Tab-separated table of C-alpha atoms and ligand atoms in Angstrom:
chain	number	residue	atom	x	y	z
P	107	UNK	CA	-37.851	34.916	-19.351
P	108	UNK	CA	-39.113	38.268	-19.895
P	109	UNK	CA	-36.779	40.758	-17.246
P	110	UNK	CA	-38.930	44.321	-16.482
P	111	UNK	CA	-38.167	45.392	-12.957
P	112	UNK	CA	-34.937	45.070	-10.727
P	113	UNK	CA	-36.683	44.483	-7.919
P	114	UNK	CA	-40.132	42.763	-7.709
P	115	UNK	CA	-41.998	43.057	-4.313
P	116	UNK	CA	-44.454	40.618	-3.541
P	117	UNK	CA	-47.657	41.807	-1.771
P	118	UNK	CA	-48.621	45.470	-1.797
P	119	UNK	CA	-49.820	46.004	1.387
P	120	UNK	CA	-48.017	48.758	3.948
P	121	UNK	CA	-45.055	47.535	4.137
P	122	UNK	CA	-44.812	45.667	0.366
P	123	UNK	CA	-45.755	49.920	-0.877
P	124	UNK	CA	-43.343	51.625	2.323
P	125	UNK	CA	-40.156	49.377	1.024
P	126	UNK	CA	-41.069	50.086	-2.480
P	127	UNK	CA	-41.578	54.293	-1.897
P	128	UNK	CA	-37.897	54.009	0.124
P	129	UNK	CA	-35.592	51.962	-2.927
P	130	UNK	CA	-37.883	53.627	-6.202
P	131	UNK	CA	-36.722	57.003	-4.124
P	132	UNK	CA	-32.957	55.233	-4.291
P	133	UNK	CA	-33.320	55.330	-7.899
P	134	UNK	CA	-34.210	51.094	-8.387
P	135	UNK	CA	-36.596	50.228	-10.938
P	136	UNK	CA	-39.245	48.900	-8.490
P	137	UNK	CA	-42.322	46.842	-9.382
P	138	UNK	CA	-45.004	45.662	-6.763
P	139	UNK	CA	-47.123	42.550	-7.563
P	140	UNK	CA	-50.403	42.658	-5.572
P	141	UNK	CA	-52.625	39.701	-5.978
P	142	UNK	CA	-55.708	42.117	-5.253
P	143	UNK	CA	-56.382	45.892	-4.798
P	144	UNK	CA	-52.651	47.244	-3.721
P	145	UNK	CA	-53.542	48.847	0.449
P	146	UNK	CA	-56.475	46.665	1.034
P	147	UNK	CA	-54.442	43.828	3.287
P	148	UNK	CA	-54.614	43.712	7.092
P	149	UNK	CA	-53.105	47.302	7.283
P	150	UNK	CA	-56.214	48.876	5.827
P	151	UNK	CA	-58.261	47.276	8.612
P	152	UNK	CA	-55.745	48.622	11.492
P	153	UNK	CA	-56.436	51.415	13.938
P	154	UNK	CA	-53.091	52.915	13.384
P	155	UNK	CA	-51.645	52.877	16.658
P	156	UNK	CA	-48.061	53.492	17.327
P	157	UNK	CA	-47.715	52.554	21.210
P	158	UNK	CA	-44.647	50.195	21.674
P	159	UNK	CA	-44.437	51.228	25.622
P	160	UNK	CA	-47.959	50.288	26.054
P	161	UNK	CA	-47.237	47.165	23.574
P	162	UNK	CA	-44.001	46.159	25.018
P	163	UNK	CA	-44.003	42.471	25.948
P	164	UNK	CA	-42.171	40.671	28.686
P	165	UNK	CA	-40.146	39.118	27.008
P	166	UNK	CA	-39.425	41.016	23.405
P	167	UNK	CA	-36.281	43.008	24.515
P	168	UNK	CA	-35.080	42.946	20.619
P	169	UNK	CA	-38.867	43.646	19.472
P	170	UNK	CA	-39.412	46.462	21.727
P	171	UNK	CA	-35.810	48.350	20.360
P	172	UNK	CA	-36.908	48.207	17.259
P	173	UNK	CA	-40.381	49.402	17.915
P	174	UNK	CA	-39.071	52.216	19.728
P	175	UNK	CA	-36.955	53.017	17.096
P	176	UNK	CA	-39.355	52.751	14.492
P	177	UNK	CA	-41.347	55.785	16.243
P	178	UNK	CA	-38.278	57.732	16.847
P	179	UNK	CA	-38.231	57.958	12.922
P	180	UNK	CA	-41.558	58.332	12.251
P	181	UNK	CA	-42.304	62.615	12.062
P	182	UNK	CA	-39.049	62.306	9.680
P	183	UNK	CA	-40.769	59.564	7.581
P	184	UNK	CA	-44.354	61.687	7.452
P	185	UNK	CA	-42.048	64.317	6.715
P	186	UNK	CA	-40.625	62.837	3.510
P	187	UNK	CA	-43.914	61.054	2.502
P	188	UNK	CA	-45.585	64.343	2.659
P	189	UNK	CA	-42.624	65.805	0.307
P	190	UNK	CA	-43.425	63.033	-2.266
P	191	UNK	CA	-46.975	62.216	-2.483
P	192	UNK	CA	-48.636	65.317	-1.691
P	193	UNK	CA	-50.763	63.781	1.799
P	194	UNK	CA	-50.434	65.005	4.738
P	195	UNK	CA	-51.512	62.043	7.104
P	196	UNK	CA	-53.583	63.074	10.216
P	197	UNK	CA	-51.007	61.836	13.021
P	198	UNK	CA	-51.305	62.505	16.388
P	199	UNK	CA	-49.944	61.442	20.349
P	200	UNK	CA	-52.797	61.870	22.461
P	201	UNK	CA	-51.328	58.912	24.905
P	202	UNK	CA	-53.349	55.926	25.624
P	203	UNK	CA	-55.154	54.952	29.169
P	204	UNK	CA	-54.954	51.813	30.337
P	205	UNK	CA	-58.051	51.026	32.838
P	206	UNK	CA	-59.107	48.589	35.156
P	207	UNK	CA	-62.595	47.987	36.307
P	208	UNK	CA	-61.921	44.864	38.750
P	209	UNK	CA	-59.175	43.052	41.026
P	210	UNK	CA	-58.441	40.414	38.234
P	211	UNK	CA	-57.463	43.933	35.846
P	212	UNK	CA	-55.858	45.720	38.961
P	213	UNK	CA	-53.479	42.953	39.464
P	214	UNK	CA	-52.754	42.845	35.602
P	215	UNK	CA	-52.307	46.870	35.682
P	216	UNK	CA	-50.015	46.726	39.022
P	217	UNK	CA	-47.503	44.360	36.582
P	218	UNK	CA	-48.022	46.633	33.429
P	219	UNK	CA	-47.321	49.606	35.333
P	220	UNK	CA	-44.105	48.107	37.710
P	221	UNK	CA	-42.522	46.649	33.817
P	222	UNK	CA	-42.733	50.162	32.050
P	223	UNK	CA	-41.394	51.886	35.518
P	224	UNK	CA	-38.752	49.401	35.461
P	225	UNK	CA	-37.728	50.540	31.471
P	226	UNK	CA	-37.992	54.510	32.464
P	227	UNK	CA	-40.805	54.629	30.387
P	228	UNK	CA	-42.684	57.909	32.254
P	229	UNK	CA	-46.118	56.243	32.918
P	230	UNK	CA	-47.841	57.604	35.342
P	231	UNK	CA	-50.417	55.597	38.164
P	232	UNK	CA	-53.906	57.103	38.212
P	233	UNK	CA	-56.624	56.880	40.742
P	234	UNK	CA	-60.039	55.721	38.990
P	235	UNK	CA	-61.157	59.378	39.865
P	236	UNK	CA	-58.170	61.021	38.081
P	237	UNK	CA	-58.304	58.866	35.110
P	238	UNK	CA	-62.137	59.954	35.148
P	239	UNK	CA	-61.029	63.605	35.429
P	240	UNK	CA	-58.937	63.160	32.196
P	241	UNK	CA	-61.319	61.159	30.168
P	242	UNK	CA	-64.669	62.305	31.275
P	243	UNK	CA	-66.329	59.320	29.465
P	244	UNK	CA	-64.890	56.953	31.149
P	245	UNK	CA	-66.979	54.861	33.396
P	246	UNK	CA	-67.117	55.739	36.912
P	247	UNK	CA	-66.348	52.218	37.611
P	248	UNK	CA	-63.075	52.186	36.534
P	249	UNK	CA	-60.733	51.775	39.823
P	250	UNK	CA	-57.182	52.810	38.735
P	251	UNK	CA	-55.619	53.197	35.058
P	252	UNK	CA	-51.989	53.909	33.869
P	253	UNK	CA	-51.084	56.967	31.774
P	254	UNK	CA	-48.488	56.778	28.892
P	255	UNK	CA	-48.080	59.881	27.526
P	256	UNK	CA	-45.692	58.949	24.795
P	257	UNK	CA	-47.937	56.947	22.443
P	258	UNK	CA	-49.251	57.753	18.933
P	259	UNK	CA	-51.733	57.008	16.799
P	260	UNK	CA	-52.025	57.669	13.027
P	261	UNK	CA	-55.490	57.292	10.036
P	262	UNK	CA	-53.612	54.337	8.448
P	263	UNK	CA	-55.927	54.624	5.496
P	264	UNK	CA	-54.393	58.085	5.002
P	265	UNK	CA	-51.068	56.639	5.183
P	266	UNK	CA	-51.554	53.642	2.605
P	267	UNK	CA	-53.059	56.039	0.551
P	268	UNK	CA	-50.108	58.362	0.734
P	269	UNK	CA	-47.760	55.615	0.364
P	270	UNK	CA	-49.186	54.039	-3.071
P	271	UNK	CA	-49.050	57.635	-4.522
P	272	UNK	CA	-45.411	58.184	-3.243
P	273	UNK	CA	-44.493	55.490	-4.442
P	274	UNK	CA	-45.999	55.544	-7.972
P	275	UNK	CA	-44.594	59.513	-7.911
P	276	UNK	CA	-41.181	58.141	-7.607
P	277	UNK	CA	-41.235	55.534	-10.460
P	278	UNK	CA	-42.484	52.824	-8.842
P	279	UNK	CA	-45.334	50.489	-10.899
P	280	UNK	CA	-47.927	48.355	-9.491
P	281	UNK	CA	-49.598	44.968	-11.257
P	282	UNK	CA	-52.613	44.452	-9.372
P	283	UNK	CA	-54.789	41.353	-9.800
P	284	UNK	CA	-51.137	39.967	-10.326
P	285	UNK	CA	-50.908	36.718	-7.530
P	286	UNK	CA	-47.090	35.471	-7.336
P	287	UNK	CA	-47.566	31.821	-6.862
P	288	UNK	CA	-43.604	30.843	-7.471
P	289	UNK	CA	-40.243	32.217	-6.524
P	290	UNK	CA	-37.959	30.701	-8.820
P	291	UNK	CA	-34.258	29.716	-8.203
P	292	UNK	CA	-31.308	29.140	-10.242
P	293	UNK	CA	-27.644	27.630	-9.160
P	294	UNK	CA	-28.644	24.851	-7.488
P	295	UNK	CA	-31.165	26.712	-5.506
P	296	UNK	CA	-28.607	29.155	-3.723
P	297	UNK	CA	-30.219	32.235	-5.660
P	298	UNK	CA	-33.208	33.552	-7.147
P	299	UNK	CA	-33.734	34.029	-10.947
P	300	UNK	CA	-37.281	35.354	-10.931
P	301	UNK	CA	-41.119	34.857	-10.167
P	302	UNK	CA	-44.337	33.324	-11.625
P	303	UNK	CA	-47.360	35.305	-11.832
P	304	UNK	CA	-50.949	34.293	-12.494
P	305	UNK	CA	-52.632	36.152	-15.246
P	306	UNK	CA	-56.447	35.940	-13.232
P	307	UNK	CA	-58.185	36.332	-16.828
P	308	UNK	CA	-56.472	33.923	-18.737
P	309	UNK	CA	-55.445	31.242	-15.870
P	310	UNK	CA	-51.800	31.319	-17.912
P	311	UNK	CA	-49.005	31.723	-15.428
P	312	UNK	CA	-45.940	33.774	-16.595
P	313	UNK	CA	-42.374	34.003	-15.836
P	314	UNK	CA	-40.526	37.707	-15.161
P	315	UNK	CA	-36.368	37.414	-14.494
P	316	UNK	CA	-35.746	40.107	-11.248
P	317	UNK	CA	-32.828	40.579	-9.592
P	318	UNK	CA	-33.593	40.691	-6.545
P	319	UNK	CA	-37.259	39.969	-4.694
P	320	UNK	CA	-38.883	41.227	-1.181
P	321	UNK	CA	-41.504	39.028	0.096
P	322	UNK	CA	-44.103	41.358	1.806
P	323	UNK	CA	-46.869	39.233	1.429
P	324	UNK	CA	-48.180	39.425	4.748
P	325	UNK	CA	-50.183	36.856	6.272
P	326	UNK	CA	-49.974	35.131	3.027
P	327	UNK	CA	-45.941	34.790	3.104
P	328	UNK	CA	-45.690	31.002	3.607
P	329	UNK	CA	-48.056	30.261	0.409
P	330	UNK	CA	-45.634	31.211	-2.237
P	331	UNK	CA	-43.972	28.286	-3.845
P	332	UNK	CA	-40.436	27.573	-4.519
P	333	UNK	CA	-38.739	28.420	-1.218
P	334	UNK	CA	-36.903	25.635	0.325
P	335	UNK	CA	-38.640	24.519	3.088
P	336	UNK	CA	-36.193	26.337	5.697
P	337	UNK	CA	-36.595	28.935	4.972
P	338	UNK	CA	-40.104	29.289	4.297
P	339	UNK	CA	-41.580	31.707	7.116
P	340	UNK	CA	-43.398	29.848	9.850
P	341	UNK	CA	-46.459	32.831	9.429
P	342	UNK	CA	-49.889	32.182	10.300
P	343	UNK	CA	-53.074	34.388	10.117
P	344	UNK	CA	-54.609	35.853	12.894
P	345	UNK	CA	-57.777	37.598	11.955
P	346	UNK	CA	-58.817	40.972	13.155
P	347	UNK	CA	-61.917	42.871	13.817
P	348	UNK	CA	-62.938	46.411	14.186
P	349	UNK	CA	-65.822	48.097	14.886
P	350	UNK	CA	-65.704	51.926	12.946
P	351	UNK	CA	-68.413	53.608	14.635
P	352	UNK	CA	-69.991	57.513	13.882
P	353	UNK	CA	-69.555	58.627	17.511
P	354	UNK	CA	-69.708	62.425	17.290
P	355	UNK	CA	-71.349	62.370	20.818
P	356	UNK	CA	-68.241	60.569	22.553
P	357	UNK	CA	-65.154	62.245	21.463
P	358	UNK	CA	-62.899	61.185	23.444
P	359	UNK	CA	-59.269	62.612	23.578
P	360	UNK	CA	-57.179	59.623	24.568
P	361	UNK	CA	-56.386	55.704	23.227
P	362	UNK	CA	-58.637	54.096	26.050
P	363	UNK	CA	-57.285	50.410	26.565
P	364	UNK	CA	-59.107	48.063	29.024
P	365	UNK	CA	-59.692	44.049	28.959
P	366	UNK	CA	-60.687	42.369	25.793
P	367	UNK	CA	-60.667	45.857	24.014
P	368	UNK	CA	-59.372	49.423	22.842
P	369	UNK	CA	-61.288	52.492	21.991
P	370	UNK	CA	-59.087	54.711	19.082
P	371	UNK	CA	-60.444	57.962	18.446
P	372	UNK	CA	-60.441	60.154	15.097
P	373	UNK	CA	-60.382	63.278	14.094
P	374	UNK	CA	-63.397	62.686	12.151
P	375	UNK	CA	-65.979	62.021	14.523
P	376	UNK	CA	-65.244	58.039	14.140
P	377	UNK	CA	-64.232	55.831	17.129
P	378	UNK	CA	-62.334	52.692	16.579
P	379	UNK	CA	-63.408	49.686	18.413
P	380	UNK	CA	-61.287	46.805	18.417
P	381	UNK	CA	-59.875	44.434	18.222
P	382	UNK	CA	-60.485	40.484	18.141
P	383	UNK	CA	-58.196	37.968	18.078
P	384	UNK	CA	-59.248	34.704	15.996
P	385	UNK	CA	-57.272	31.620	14.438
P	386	UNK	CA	-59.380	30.450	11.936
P	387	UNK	CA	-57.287	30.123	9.139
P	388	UNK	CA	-57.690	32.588	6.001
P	389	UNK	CA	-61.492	33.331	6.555
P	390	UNK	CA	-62.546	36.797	6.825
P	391	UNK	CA	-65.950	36.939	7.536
P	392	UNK	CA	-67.702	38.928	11.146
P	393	UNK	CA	-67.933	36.511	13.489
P	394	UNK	CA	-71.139	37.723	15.965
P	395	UNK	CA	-69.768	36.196	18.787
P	396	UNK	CA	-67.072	39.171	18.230
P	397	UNK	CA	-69.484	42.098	17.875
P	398	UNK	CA	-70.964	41.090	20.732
P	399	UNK	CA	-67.947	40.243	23.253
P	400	UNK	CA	-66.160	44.066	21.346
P	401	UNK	CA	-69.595	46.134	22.067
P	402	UNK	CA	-69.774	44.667	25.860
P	403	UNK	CA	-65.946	45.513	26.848
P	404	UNK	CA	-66.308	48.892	24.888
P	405	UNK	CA	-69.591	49.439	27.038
P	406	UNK	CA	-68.745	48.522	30.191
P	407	UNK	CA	-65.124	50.996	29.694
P	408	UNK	CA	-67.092	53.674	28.462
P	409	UNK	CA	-71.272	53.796	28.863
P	410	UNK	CA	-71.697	56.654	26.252
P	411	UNK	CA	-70.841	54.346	23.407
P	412	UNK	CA	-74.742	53.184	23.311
P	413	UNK	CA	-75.415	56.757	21.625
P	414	UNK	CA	-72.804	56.245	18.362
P	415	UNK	CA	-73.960	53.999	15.221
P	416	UNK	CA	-72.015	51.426	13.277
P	417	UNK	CA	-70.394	52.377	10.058
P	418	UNK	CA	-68.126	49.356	8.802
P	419	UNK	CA	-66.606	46.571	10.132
P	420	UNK	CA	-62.954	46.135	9.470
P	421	UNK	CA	-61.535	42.806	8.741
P	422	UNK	CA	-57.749	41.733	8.577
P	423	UNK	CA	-55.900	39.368	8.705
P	424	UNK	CA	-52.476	39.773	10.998
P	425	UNK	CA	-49.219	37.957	9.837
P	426	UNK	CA	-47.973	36.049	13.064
P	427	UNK	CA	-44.800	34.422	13.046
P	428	UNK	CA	-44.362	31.542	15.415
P	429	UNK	CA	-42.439	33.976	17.682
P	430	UNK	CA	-44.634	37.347	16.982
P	431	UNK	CA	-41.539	38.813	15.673
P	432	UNK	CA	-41.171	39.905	12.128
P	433	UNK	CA	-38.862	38.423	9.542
P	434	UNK	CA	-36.715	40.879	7.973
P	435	UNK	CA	-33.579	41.179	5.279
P	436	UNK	CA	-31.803	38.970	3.612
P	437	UNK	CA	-32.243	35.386	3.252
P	438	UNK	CA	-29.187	32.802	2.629
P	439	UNK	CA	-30.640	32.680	-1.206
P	440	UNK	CA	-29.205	35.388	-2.959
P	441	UNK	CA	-31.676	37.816	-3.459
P	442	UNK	CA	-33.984	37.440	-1.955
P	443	UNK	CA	-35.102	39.657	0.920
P	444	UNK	CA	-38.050	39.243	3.499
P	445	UNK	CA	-39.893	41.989	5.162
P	446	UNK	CA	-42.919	39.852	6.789
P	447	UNK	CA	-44.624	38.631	9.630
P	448	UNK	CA	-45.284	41.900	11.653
P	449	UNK	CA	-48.519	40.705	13.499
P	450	UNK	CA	-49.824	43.389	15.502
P	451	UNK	CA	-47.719	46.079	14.783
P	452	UNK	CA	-47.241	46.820	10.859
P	453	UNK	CA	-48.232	50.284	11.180
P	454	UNK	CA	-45.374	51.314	13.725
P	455	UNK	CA	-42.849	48.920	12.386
P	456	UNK	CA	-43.546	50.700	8.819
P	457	UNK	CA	-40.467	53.169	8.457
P	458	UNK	CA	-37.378	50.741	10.366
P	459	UNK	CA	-38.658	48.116	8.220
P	460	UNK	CA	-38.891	50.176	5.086
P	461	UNK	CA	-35.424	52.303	5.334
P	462	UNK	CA	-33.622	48.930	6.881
P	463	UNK	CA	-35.350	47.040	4.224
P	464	UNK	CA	-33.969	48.841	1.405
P	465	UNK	CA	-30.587	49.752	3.054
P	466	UNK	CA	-29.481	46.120	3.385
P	467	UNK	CA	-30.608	45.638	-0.225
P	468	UNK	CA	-28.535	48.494	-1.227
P	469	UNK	CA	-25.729	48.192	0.972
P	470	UNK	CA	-25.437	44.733	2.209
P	471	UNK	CA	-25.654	46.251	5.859
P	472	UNK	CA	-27.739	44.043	8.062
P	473	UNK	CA	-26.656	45.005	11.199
P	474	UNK	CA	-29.583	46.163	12.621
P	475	UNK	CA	-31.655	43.287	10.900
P	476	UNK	CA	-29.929	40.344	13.007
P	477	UNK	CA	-32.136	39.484	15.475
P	478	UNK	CA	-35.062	38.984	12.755
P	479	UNK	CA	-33.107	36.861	10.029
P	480	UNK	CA	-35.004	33.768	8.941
P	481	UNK	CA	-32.345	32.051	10.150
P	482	UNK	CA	-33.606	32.135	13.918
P	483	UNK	CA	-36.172	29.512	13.120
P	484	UNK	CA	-33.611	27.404	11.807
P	485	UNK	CA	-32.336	25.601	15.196
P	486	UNK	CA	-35.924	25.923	16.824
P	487	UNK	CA	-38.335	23.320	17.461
P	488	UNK	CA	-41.762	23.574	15.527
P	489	UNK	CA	-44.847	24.232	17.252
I	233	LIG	P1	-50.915	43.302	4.591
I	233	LIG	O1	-51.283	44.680	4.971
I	233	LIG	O2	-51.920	42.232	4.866
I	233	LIG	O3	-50.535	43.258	3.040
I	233	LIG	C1	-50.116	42.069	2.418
I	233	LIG	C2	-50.493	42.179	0.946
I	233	LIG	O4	-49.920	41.106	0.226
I	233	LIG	C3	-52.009	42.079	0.722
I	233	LIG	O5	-52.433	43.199	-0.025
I	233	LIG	C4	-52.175	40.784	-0.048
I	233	LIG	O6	-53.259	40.800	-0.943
I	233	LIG	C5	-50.837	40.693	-0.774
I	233	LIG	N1	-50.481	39.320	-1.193
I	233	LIG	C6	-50.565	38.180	-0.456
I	233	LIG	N2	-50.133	37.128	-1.174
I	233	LIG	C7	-49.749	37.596	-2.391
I	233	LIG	C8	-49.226	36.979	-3.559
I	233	LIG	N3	-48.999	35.672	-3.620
I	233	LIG	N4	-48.958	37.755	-4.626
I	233	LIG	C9	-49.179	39.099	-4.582
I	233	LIG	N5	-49.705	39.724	-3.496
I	233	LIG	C10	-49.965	38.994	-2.405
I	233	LIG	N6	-50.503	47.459	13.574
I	233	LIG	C11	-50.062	48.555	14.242
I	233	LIG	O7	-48.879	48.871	14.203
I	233	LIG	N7	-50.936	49.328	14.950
I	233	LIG	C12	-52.263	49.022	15.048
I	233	LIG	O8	-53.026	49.739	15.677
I	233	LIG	C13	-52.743	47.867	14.381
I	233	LIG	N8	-54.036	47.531	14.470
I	233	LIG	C14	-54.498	46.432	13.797
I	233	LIG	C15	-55.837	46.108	13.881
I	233	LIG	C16	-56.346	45.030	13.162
I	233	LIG	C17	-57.789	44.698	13.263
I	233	LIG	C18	-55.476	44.276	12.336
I	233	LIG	C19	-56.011	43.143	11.525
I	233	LIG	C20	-54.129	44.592	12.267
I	233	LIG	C21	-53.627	45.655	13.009
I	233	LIG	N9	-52.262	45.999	12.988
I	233	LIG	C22	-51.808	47.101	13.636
I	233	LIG	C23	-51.299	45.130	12.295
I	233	LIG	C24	-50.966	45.632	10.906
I	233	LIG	O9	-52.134	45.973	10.217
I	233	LIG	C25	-50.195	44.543	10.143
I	233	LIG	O10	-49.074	44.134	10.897
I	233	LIG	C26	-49.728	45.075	8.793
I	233	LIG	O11	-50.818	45.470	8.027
I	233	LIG	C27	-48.915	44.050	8.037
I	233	LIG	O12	-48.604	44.629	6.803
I	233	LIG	P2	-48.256	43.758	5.526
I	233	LIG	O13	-48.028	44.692	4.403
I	233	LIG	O14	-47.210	42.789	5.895
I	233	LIG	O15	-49.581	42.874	5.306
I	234	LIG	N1	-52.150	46.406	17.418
I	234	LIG	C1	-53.561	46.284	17.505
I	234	LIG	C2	-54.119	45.059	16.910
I	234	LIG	O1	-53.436	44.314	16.245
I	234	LIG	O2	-55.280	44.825	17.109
């Protein structure tokens, strides 16, 4: 077996190129293998929001931490990936507005509102009028909406892009059109001794000996052979959709959020329209039914959207762990490392995962990792 790279990361979407860009800047020898184009997973479809007050769920106490975290270190990580690739990603917190339009959504508002009063968070209760007064294109049917000031929203595309050339500035390679189809183990199984990857010409699989390996194959994560079954992890795809539209005559200044849908505005004229939510396995393809249910919520929320024209639809797929939680550091197989499974929020879990990533790697620290070992789905029941 042929040994090349220290570390070999499988899957080079945001957070397979983030981890990479944080050890190749420790000085590893780094190599990502990317069974397609390297930034084209799930991440390149997302609208780059980084909201985890507006996000925070009931009952994700552990989730939430680290989300809030993960923001806390993001003008730092911009910072740094500005320093080393050259790309200065558009970033900005224009606060989202959550809106109701009906009693059903004014009962579901009253509980987001009370939870985030409850954390501190410093949302603040607007009268349909007010909310109208911030966001002049909202629809003058919208009865009440929360305010939280605090959230961000980045052009993710920017950001891959950035990220691939950081990390290729610091040393790191990338094999693309390289599939890892087998994580091989030595020692009885207790540690890893390499990877098989699938030449896509030739059919002809090869063997490379790593040290260690970080499995950042997204929603793809639980197809690579040669984990033991337990520790396999229990990830599912969840596809997304987007609508990108030209909307030049509908600029609005804040993340709207209302039932069924979110409006994400960009600095270039585009509003993003999203997002659906579909199990249907690994297929990718624009479901109409979608388009149609995305256009109505968007329409109803905010009228002016009739005057804006399509310009791509965005398809991903979301890596969902049974929980919604992501998987992340070490597994009991010596070396190899998991950052996976970060469903809806890849883009603002990007720099914890990254730098905690690559500090347990380099340290053995995996403190702050705990709560998102594989081992959690070890004593729980399947679904
Ligand atoms: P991906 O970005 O999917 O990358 C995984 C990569 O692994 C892919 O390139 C794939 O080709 C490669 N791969 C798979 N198998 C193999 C293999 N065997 N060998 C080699 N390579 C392999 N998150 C937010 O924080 N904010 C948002 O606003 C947001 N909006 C979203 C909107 C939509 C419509 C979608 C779909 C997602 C959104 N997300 C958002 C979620 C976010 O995009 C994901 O959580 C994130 O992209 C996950 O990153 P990843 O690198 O794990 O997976
Ligand atoms: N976080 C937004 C989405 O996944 O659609």
């Amino acid at each position: 077996m042929k040994s090349i790279t220290d570390i070999a990361i499988i899957g080079g979407g945001v957070i397979g190129l983030a981890t990479g860009w944080q050890l190749a800047r420790s000085g590893k020898k780094v190599t990502i293998f990317e069974k397609e184009e390297a930034g084209h997973g799930a991440g390149w479809a997302s609208a780059g929001m980084l909201a985890p007050q507006t996000e925070a769920g009931y009952d994700q106490k552990e989730l939430l931490e680290l989300s809030l975290e993960s923001l806390k270190k993001y003008p730092e990580f911009l910072k740094r990936l500005e320093e080393d690739s050259g790309i200065k990603v558009e970033a900005e917190k224009t606060g989202s507005l959550i809106c109701a339009l009906n009693r059903d959504d004014l009962e579901r508002l009253q509980r987001f509102y009370d939870f985030r009063h409850q954390l501190e968070f410093p949302v603040q209760w607007l009268k349909g009028s007010e909310a109208v007064e911030k966001e002049p294109f909202l629809s003058p049917k919208v009865t009440a909406a929360v305010f939280v000031p605090d959230d961000w929203h980045l052009d993710s595309r920017m950001f891959i892009t950035a990220l691939k050339t950081a990390f290729t500035n610091k040393g790191g390679v990338i094999q693309e059109h390289a599939p890892v189809t087998e994580i091989l183990l030595e020692n009885k199984g207790r540690k890893i001794s390499g990877i098989k990857i699938l030449n896509q010409k030739t059919e002809n699989e090869k063997e490379i000996q790593v040290d260690s390996i970080v499995l950042a194959a997204g929603a793809w994560s639980s197809q690579i052979k040669g984990i033991p079954e337990d520790f396999i992890p229990p990830i599912r795809p969840v596809k997304g959709m987007i609508l990108n539209l030209k909307a030049e005559s509908c600029q609005l200044t804040h993340v709207i959020r209302a039932a069924g849908v979110y409006l994400v505005p960009k600095r270039n004229g585009r509003l993003l329209v999203g997002a659906t939510s579909e199990e249907k396995g690994y297929n990718l393809s624009a479901n109409i039914g979608g388009i149609k249910d995305l256009l109505q919520n968007a329409f109803d929320i905010v009228p002016g959207i009739t005057e804006t024209s399509l310009e791509e639809i965005q398809l991903g797929l979301r890596p969902a762990n049974r929980d919604h939680s992501p998987v992340l550091g070490p597994s009991p197989i010596q070396g190899l490392y998991y950052a996976a499974g970060h469903y809806r929020h890849g883009i603002l879990l990007t720099p914890i995962t990254a730098l905690e990533v690559c500090h347990s790697i380099l340290t053995g620290d995996t403190e702050k990792l705990k709560p998102f070992s594989i081992t959690r789905f070890l004593s729980s029941v399947s679904t």
